[in-house]
JSON list of C-alpha atoms in Angstrom, two decimals:
[
{"chain": "A", "resi": 1, "resn": "MET", "atom": "CA", "xyz": [-78.19, 50.14, 47.82]},
{"chain": "A", "resi": 2, "resn": "ILE", "atom": "CA", "xyz": [-78.03, 53.85, 47.02]},
{"chain": "A", "resi": 3, "resn": "ALA", "atom": "CA", "xyz": [-79.89, 54.83, 43.86]},
{"chain": "A", "resi": 4, "resn": "LEU", "atom": "CA", "xyz": [-77.89, 56.82, 41.34]},
{"chain": "A", "resi": 5, "resn": "SER", "atom": "CA", "xyz": [-79.82, 59.89, 40.20]},
{"chain": "A", "resi": 6, "resn": "LEU", "atom": "CA", "xyz": [-80.07, 60.46, 36.47]},
{"chain": "A", "resi": 7, "resn": "PRO", "atom": "CA", "xyz": [-77.77, 63.21, 35.16]},
{"chain": "A", "resi": 8, "resn": "PRO", "atom": "CA", "xyz": [-79.27, 65.91, 32.93]},
{"chain": "A", "resi": 9, "resn": "ILE", "atom": "CA", "xyz": [-78.88, 65.29, 29.21]},
{"chain": "A", "resi": 10, "resn": "ALA", "atom": "CA", "xyz": [-78.87, 67.57, 26.17]},
{"chain": "A", "resi": 11, "resn": "ILE", "atom": "CA", "xyz": [-79.62, 66.82, 22.52]},
{"chain": "A", "resi": 12, "resn": "PRO", "atom": "CA", "xyz": [-79.01, 69.16, 19.57]},
{"chain": "A", "resi": 13, "resn": "SER", "atom": "CA", "xyz": [-82.19, 70.25, 17.80]},
{"chain": "A", "resi": 14, "resn": "ILE", "atom": "CA", "xyz": [-80.78, 69.02, 14.47]},
{"chain": "A", "resi": 15, "resn": "ASP", "atom": "CA", "xyz": [-80.74, 65.42, 15.79]},
{"chain": "A", "resi": 16, "resn": "ILE", "atom": "CA", "xyz": [-84.08, 65.24, 17.57]},
{"chain": "A", "resi": 17, "resn": "LEU", "atom": "CA", "xyz": [-86.27, 64.28, 14.59]},
{"chain": "A", "resi": 18, "resn": "ARG", "atom": "CA", "xyz": [-84.09, 61.40, 13.44]},
{"chain": "A", "resi": 19, "resn": "LEU", "atom": "CA", "xyz": [-83.69, 60.19, 17.03]},
{"chain": "A", "resi": 20, "resn": "LYS", "atom": "CA", "xyz": [-87.46, 60.21, 17.50]},
{"chain": "A", "resi": 21, "resn": "ARG", "atom": "CA", "xyz": [-87.94, 58.40, 14.19]},
{"chain": "A", "resi": 22, "resn": "VAL", "atom": "CA", "xyz": [-85.53, 55.57, 15.09]},
{"chain": "A", "resi": 23, "resn": "THR", "atom": "CA", "xyz": [-87.02, 55.40, 18.58]},
{"chain": "A", "resi": 24, "resn": "ASP", "atom": "CA", "xyz": [-90.58, 55.08, 17.24]},
{"chain": "A", "resi": 25, "resn": "HIS", "atom": "CA", "xyz": [-89.50, 52.23, 14.94]},
{"chain": "A", "resi": 26, "resn": "ALA", "atom": "CA", "xyz": [-87.73, 50.54, 17.84]},
{"chain": "A", "resi": 27, "resn": "VAL", "atom": "CA", "xyz": [-90.68, 50.84, 20.22]},
{"chain": "A", "resi": 28, "resn": "TYR", "atom": "CA", "xyz": [-93.25, 49.65, 17.67]},
{"chain": "A", "resi": 29, "resn": "GLY", "atom": "CA", "xyz": [-90.91, 46.83, 16.64]},
{"chain": "A", "resi": 30, "resn": "PHE", "atom": "CA", "xyz": [-90.51, 45.73, 20.28]},
{"chain": "A", "resi": 31, "resn": "HIS", "atom": "CA", "xyz": [-86.76, 46.43, 20.24]},
{"chain": "A", "resi": 32, "resn": "PRO", "atom": "CA", "xyz": [-85.43, 45.86, 23.78]},
{"chain": "A", "resi": 33, "resn": "VAL", "atom": "CA", "xyz": [-83.83, 49.33, 23.97]},
{"chain": "A", "resi": 34, "resn": "GLY", "atom": "CA", "xyz": [-86.71, 51.27, 22.40]},
{"chain": "A", "resi": 35, "resn": "ASN", "atom": "CA", "xyz": [-88.47, 52.32, 25.59]},
{"chain": "A", "resi": 36, "resn": "PHE", "atom": "CA", "xyz": [-85.22, 53.23, 27.37]},
{"chain": "A", "resi": 37, "resn": "LEU", "atom": "CA", "xyz": [-84.14, 55.43, 24.45]},
{"chain": "A", "resi": 38, "resn": "ARG", "atom": "CA", "xyz": [-87.60, 57.02, 24.33]},
{"chain": "A", "resi": 39, "resn": "SER", "atom": "CA", "xyz": [-87.42, 57.86, 28.06]},
{"chain": "A", "resi": 40, "resn": "GLU", "atom": "CA", "xyz": [-84.00, 59.43, 27.58]},
{"chain": "A", "resi": 41, "resn": "ILE", "atom": "CA", "xyz": [-85.18, 61.58, 24.67]},
{"chain": "A", "resi": 42, "resn": "ASP", "atom": "CA", "xyz": [-88.30, 62.61, 26.62]},
{"chain": "A", "resi": 43, "resn": "ARG", "atom": "CA", "xyz": [-86.25, 63.87, 29.59]},
{"chain": "A", "resi": 44, "resn": "ALA", "atom": "CA", "xyz": [-83.57, 65.62, 27.47]},
{"chain": "A", "resi": 45, "resn": "SER", "atom": "CA", "xyz": [-83.27, 69.35, 27.02]},
{"chain": "A", "resi": 46, "resn": "ILE", "atom": "CA", "xyz": [-83.13, 70.31, 23.35]},
{"chain": "A", "resi": 47, "resn": "HIS", "atom": "CA", "xyz": [-80.63, 72.99, 22.26]},
{"chain": "A", "resi": 48, "resn": "PRO", "atom": "CA", "xyz": [-79.78, 74.77, 19.02]},
{"chain": "A", "resi": 49, "resn": "PRO", "atom": "CA", "xyz": [-76.35, 73.56, 17.81]},
{"chain": "A", "resi": 50, "resn": "SER", "atom": "CA", "xyz": [-74.81, 76.95, 18.62]},
{"chain": "A", "resi": 51, "resn": "THR", "atom": "CA", "xyz": [-75.67, 76.68, 22.32]},
{"chain": "A", "resi": 52, "resn": "MET", "atom": "CA", "xyz": [-75.05, 72.96, 22.85]},
{"chain": "A", "resi": 53, "resn": "PRO", "atom": "CA", "xyz": [-72.95, 72.06, 25.88]},
{"chain": "A", "resi": 54, "resn": "ASP", "atom": "CA", "xyz": [-70.06, 69.63, 25.32]},
{"chain": "A", "resi": 55, "resn": "CYS", "atom": "CA", "xyz": [-72.01, 66.40, 25.58]},
{"chain": "A", "resi": 56, "resn": "VAL", "atom": "CA", "xyz": [-72.24, 63.03, 23.89]},
{"chain": "A", "resi": 57, "resn": "ARG", "atom": "CA", "xyz": [-74.01, 63.39, 20.57]},
{"chain": "A", "resi": 58, "resn": "LEU", "atom": "CA", "xyz": [-74.43, 61.48, 17.36]},
{"chain": "A", "resi": 59, "resn": "ASP", "atom": "CA", "xyz": [-71.44, 61.04, 15.06]},
{"chain": "A", "resi": 60, "resn": "GLU", "atom": "CA", "xyz": [-68.88, 62.22, 17.60]},
{"chain": "A", "resi": 61, "resn": "TRP", "atom": "CA", "xyz": [-66.30, 60.46, 19.77]},
{"chain": "A", "resi": 62, "resn": "VAL", "atom": "CA", "xyz": [-66.72, 59.72, 23.45]},
{"chain": "A", "resi": 63, "resn": "ASP", "atom": "CA", "xyz": [-64.38, 58.07, 25.96]},
{"chain": "A", "resi": 64, "resn": "PHE", "atom": "CA", "xyz": [-66.29, 56.11, 28.59]},
{"chain": "A", "resi": 65, "resn": "ARG", "atom": "CA", "xyz": [-65.78, 53.39, 31.16]},
{"chain": "A", "resi": 66, "resn": "PRO", "atom": "CA", "xyz": [-68.22, 50.75, 32.28]},
{"chain": "A", "resi": 67, "resn": "ASP", "atom": "CA", "xyz": [-68.01, 50.72, 36.07]},
{"chain": "A", "resi": 68, "resn": "ASP", "atom": "CA", "xyz": [-67.71, 46.94, 36.19]},
{"chain": "A", "resi": 69, "resn": "GLY", "atom": "CA", "xyz": [-63.93, 46.97, 35.80]},
{"chain": "A", "resi": 70, "resn": "GLU", "atom": "CA", "xyz": [-63.77, 46.96, 32.01]},
{"chain": "A", "resi": 71, "resn": "PRO", "atom": "CA", "xyz": [-61.15, 49.19, 30.39]},
{"chain": "A", "resi": 72, "resn": "MET", "atom": "CA", "xyz": [-61.97, 52.64, 29.03]},
{"chain": "A", "resi": 73, "resn": "ARG", "atom": "CA", "xyz": [-63.42, 52.60, 25.54]},
{"chain": "A", "resi": 74, "resn": "SER", "atom": "CA", "xyz": [-63.41, 55.26, 22.81]},
{"chain": "A", "resi": 75, "resn": "ALA", "atom": "CA", "xyz": [-66.19, 55.13, 20.22]},
{"chain": "A", "resi": 76, "resn": "ILE", "atom": "CA", "xyz": [-68.47, 57.17, 17.98]},
{"chain": "A", "resi": 77, "resn": "LEU", "atom": "CA", "xyz": [-72.17, 57.22, 18.90]},
{"chain": "A", "resi": 78, "resn": "VAL", "atom": "CA", "xyz": [-74.06, 56.34, 15.70]},
{"chain": "A", "resi": 79, "resn": "MET", "atom": "CA", "xyz": [-77.48, 55.58, 14.29]},
{"chain": "A", "resi": 80, "resn": "PRO", "atom": "CA", "xyz": [-77.99, 51.84, 13.65]},
{"chain": "A", "resi": 81, "resn": "GLU", "atom": "CA", "xyz": [-77.48, 52.15, 9.89]},
{"chain": "A", "resi": 82, "resn": "LYS", "atom": "CA", "xyz": [-74.02, 53.68, 10.43]},
{"chain": "A", "resi": 83, "resn": "PHE", "atom": "CA", "xyz": [-72.83, 50.91, 12.76]},
{"chain": "A", "resi": 84, "resn": "TRP", "atom": "CA", "xyz": [-70.19, 48.77, 11.07]},
{"chain": "A", "resi": 85, "resn": "SER", "atom": "CA", "xyz": [-67.45, 48.24, 13.65]},
{"chain": "A", "resi": 86, "resn": "TYR", "atom": "CA", "xyz": [-67.75, 47.32, 17.32]},
{"chain": "A", "resi": 87, "resn": "ARG", "atom": "CA", "xyz": [-64.25, 48.70, 17.88]},
{"chain": "A", "resi": 88, "resn": "ARG", "atom": "CA", "xyz": [-65.20, 52.10, 16.45]},
{"chain": "A", "resi": 89, "resn": "HIS", "atom": "CA", "xyz": [-68.95, 52.54, 17.04]},
{"chain": "A", "resi": 90, "resn": "VAL", "atom": "CA", "xyz": [-71.71, 52.37, 19.64]},
{"chain": "A", "resi": 91, "resn": "SER", "atom": "CA", "xyz": [-75.23, 52.19, 18.24]},
{"chain": "A", "resi": 92, "resn": "ILE", "atom": "CA", "xyz": [-77.85, 54.48, 19.73]},
{"chain": "A", "resi": 93, "resn": "LEU", "atom": "CA", "xyz": [-80.07, 51.37, 19.87]},
{"chain": "A", "resi": 94, "resn": "SER", "atom": "CA", "xyz": [-77.71, 49.54, 22.21]},
{"chain": "A", "resi": 95, "resn": "PRO", "atom": "CA", "xyz": [-78.13, 49.85, 25.99]},
{"chain": "A", "resi": 96, "resn": "VAL", "atom": "CA", "xyz": [-74.75, 51.63, 26.23]},
{"chain": "A", "resi": 97, "resn": "GLY", "atom": "CA", "xyz": [-75.53, 53.96, 23.31]},
{"chain": "A", "resi": 98, "resn": "ALA", "atom": "CA", "xyz": [-78.89, 55.00, 24.73]},
{"chain": "A", "resi": 99, "resn": "ALA", "atom": "CA", "xyz": [-77.26, 55.55, 28.13]},
{"chain": "A", "resi": 100, "resn": "LEU", "atom": "CA", "xyz": [-74.48, 57.72, 26.66]},
{"chain": "A", "resi": 101, "resn": "LEU", "atom": "CA", "xyz": [-76.75, 60.06, 24.70]},
{"chain": "A", "resi": 102, "resn": "GLY", "atom": "CA", "xyz": [-76.52, 63.65, 25.95]},
{"chain": "A", "resi": 103, "resn": "LEU", "atom": "CA", "xyz": [-74.14, 63.04, 28.87]},
{"chain": "A", "resi": 104, "resn": "GLN", "atom": "CA", "xyz": [-71.22, 65.31, 29.77]},
{"chain": "A", "resi": 105, "resn": "ALA", "atom": "CA", "xyz": [-67.72, 64.40, 30.97]},
{"chain": "A", "resi": 106, "resn": "GLY", "atom": "CA", "xyz": [-67.86, 63.26, 34.58]},
{"chain": "A", "resi": 107, "resn": "ASP", "atom": "CA", "xyz": [-71.47, 62.04, 34.39]},
{"chain": "A", "resi": 108, "resn": "ARG", "atom": "CA", "xyz": [-72.38, 58.55, 35.62]},
{"chain": "A", "resi": 109, "resn": "MET", "atom": "CA", "xyz": [-75.42, 56.84, 34.15]},
{"chain": "A", "resi": 110, "resn": "PRO", "atom": "CA", "xyz": [-77.24, 53.67, 35.20]},
{"chain": "A", "resi": 111, "resn": "TYR", "atom": "CA", "xyz": [-78.61, 51.34, 32.54]},
{"chain": "A", "resi": 112, "resn": "VAL", "atom": "CA", "xyz": [-79.63, 47.70, 32.08]},
{"chain": "A", "resi": 113, "resn": "ASP", "atom": "CA", "xyz": [-77.48, 45.66, 29.69]},
{"chain": "A", "resi": 114, "resn": "GLY", "atom": "CA", "xyz": [-78.77, 43.15, 27.14]},
{"chain": "A", "resi": 115, "resn": "ALA", "atom": "CA", "xyz": [-78.64, 40.34, 29.71]},
{"chain": "A", "resi": 116, "resn": "GLY", "atom": "CA", "xyz": [-80.81, 42.28, 32.18]},
{"chain": "A", "resi": 117, "resn": "LYS", "atom": "CA", "xyz": [-77.93, 43.19, 34.50]},
{"chain": "A", "resi": 118, "resn": "SER", "atom": "CA", "xyz": [-77.94, 46.64, 36.16]},
{"chain": "A", "resi": 119, "resn": "CYS", "atom": "CA", "xyz": [-74.82, 48.56, 35.17]},
{"chain": "A", "resi": 120, "resn": "THR", "atom": "CA", "xyz": [-73.39, 52.05, 35.38]},
{"chain": "A", "resi": 121, "resn": "LEU", "atom": "CA", "xyz": [-71.10, 53.82, 32.95]},
{"chain": "A", "resi": 122, "resn": "SER", "atom": "CA", "xyz": [-68.94, 56.92, 33.39]},
{"chain": "A", "resi": 123, "resn": "VAL", "atom": "CA", "xyz": [-68.16, 59.47, 30.69]},
{"chain": "A", "resi": 124, "resn": "ILE", "atom": "CA", "xyz": [-64.46, 60.29, 30.75]},
{"chain": "A", "resi": 125, "resn": "ARG", "atom": "CA", "xyz": [-64.20, 62.71, 27.85]},
{"chain": "A", "resi": 126, "resn": "VAL", "atom": "CA", "xyz": [-66.43, 64.06, 25.10]},
{"chain": "A", "resi": 127, "resn": "GLN", "atom": "CA", "xyz": [-64.61, 64.90, 21.91]},
{"chain": "A", "resi": 128, "resn": "THR", "atom": "CA", "xyz": [-66.42, 67.41, 19.77]},
{"chain": "A", "resi": 129, "resn": "PRO", "atom": "CA", "xyz": [-63.92, 68.08, 16.98]},
{"chain": "A", "resi": 130, "resn": "ASP", "atom": "CA", "xyz": [-64.48, 70.44, 14.08]},
{"chain": "A", "resi": 131, "resn": "VAL", "atom": "CA", "xyz": [-63.67, 67.55, 11.78]},
{"chain": "A", "resi": 132, "resn": "LYS", "atom": "CA", "xyz": [-66.32, 64.91, 11.11]},
{"chain": "A", "resi": 133, "resn": "PRO", "atom": "CA", "xyz": [-65.61, 61.29, 12.07]},
{"chain": "A", "resi": 134, "resn": "PHE", "atom": "CA", "xyz": [-63.32, 59.26, 9.82]},
{"chain": "A", "resi": 135, "resn": "ALA", "atom": "CA", "xyz": [-66.01, 57.65, 7.66]},
{"chain": "A", "resi": 136, "resn": "ALA", "atom": "CA", "xyz": [-67.87, 60.92, 7.04]},
{"chain": "A", "resi": 137, "resn": "GLU", "atom": "CA", "xyz": [-64.81, 62.84, 5.89]},
{"chain": "A", "resi": 138, "resn": "LYS", "atom": "CA", "xyz": [-63.76, 60.42, 3.17]},
{"chain": "A", "resi": 139, "resn": "SER", "atom": "CA", "xyz": [-64.49, 61.18, -0.45]},
{"chain": "A", "resi": 140, "resn": "LYS", "atom": "CA", "xyz": [-66.48, 59.05, -2.90]},
{"chain": "A", "resi": 141, "resn": "GLU", "atom": "CA", "xyz": [-63.19, 57.52, -4.08]},
{"chain": "A", "resi": 142, "resn": "TRP", "atom": "CA", "xyz": [-62.73, 56.09, -0.59]},
{"chain": "A", "resi": 143, "resn": "HIS", "atom": "CA", "xyz": [-66.04, 54.25, -0.79]},
{"chain": "A", "resi": 144, "resn": "THR", "atom": "CA", "xyz": [-65.04, 52.52, -4.00]},
{"chain": "A", "resi": 145, "resn": "SER", "atom": "CA", "xyz": [-61.38, 51.91, -3.21]},
{"chain": "A", "resi": 146, "resn": "TRP", "atom": "CA", "xyz": [-61.94, 49.48, -0.30]},
{"chain": "A", "resi": 147, "resn": "ASN", "atom": "CA", "xyz": [-63.50, 46.22, -1.38]},
{"chain": "A", "resi": 148, "resn": "ASP", "atom": "CA", "xyz": [-63.78, 44.73, 2.10]},
{"chain": "A", "resi": 149, "resn": "GLY", "atom": "CA", "xyz": [-64.88, 47.78, 4.07]},
{"chain": "A", "resi": 150, "resn": "PRO", "atom": "CA", "xyz": [-63.11, 50.80, 5.50]},
{"chain": "A", "resi": 151, "resn": "PRO", "atom": "CA", "xyz": [-59.74, 50.55, 7.22]},
{"chain": "A", "resi": 152, "resn": "ASP", "atom": "CA", "xyz": [-59.46, 50.41, 11.02]},
{"chain": "A", "resi": 153, "resn": "GLY", "atom": "CA", "xyz": [-57.85, 53.84, 11.22]},
{"chain": "A", "resi": 154, "resn": "PRO", "atom": "CA", "xyz": [-55.13, 56.11, 9.89]},
{"chain": "A", "resi": 155, "resn": "GLU", "atom": "CA", "xyz": [-52.20, 54.46, 8.17]},
{"chain": "A", "resi": 156, "resn": "ALA", "atom": "CA", "xyz": [-48.57, 55.52, 8.19]},
{"chain": "A", "resi": 157, "resn": "ALA", "atom": "CA", "xyz": [-47.31, 57.23, 5.06]}
]
């Protein structure tokens, strides 16, 4: 079996402290992804937001494909407290989320899933829009107008 080398990763300087904080809590709490996330943060290059390459970062969309034949998936990489929808989010404390952090389009990354299986994912496209993700752009009225949580996406007029 040919070993897949780890692609370089980049993290914006504005995210590094909160990533380290959640990683420390995960490691000390024996979270199964804590050490993997810590190793990814330790090997990352840290950039000011103005010089960040187009890579997977917190609160932004990424299109990726697990290499085990699953269909492409689009999701927002989020901190655990922002995770509320499997269809829309990937937590940074999941094996896939930790593997995605800092990757660029075209990168392939090995990781171990929750069942202990060796996997690889491929980043198809990184979307770094000027607009914040759906949940972040809504006003306070939005938070009080939905009794059962936010909608799944845009609605027709």
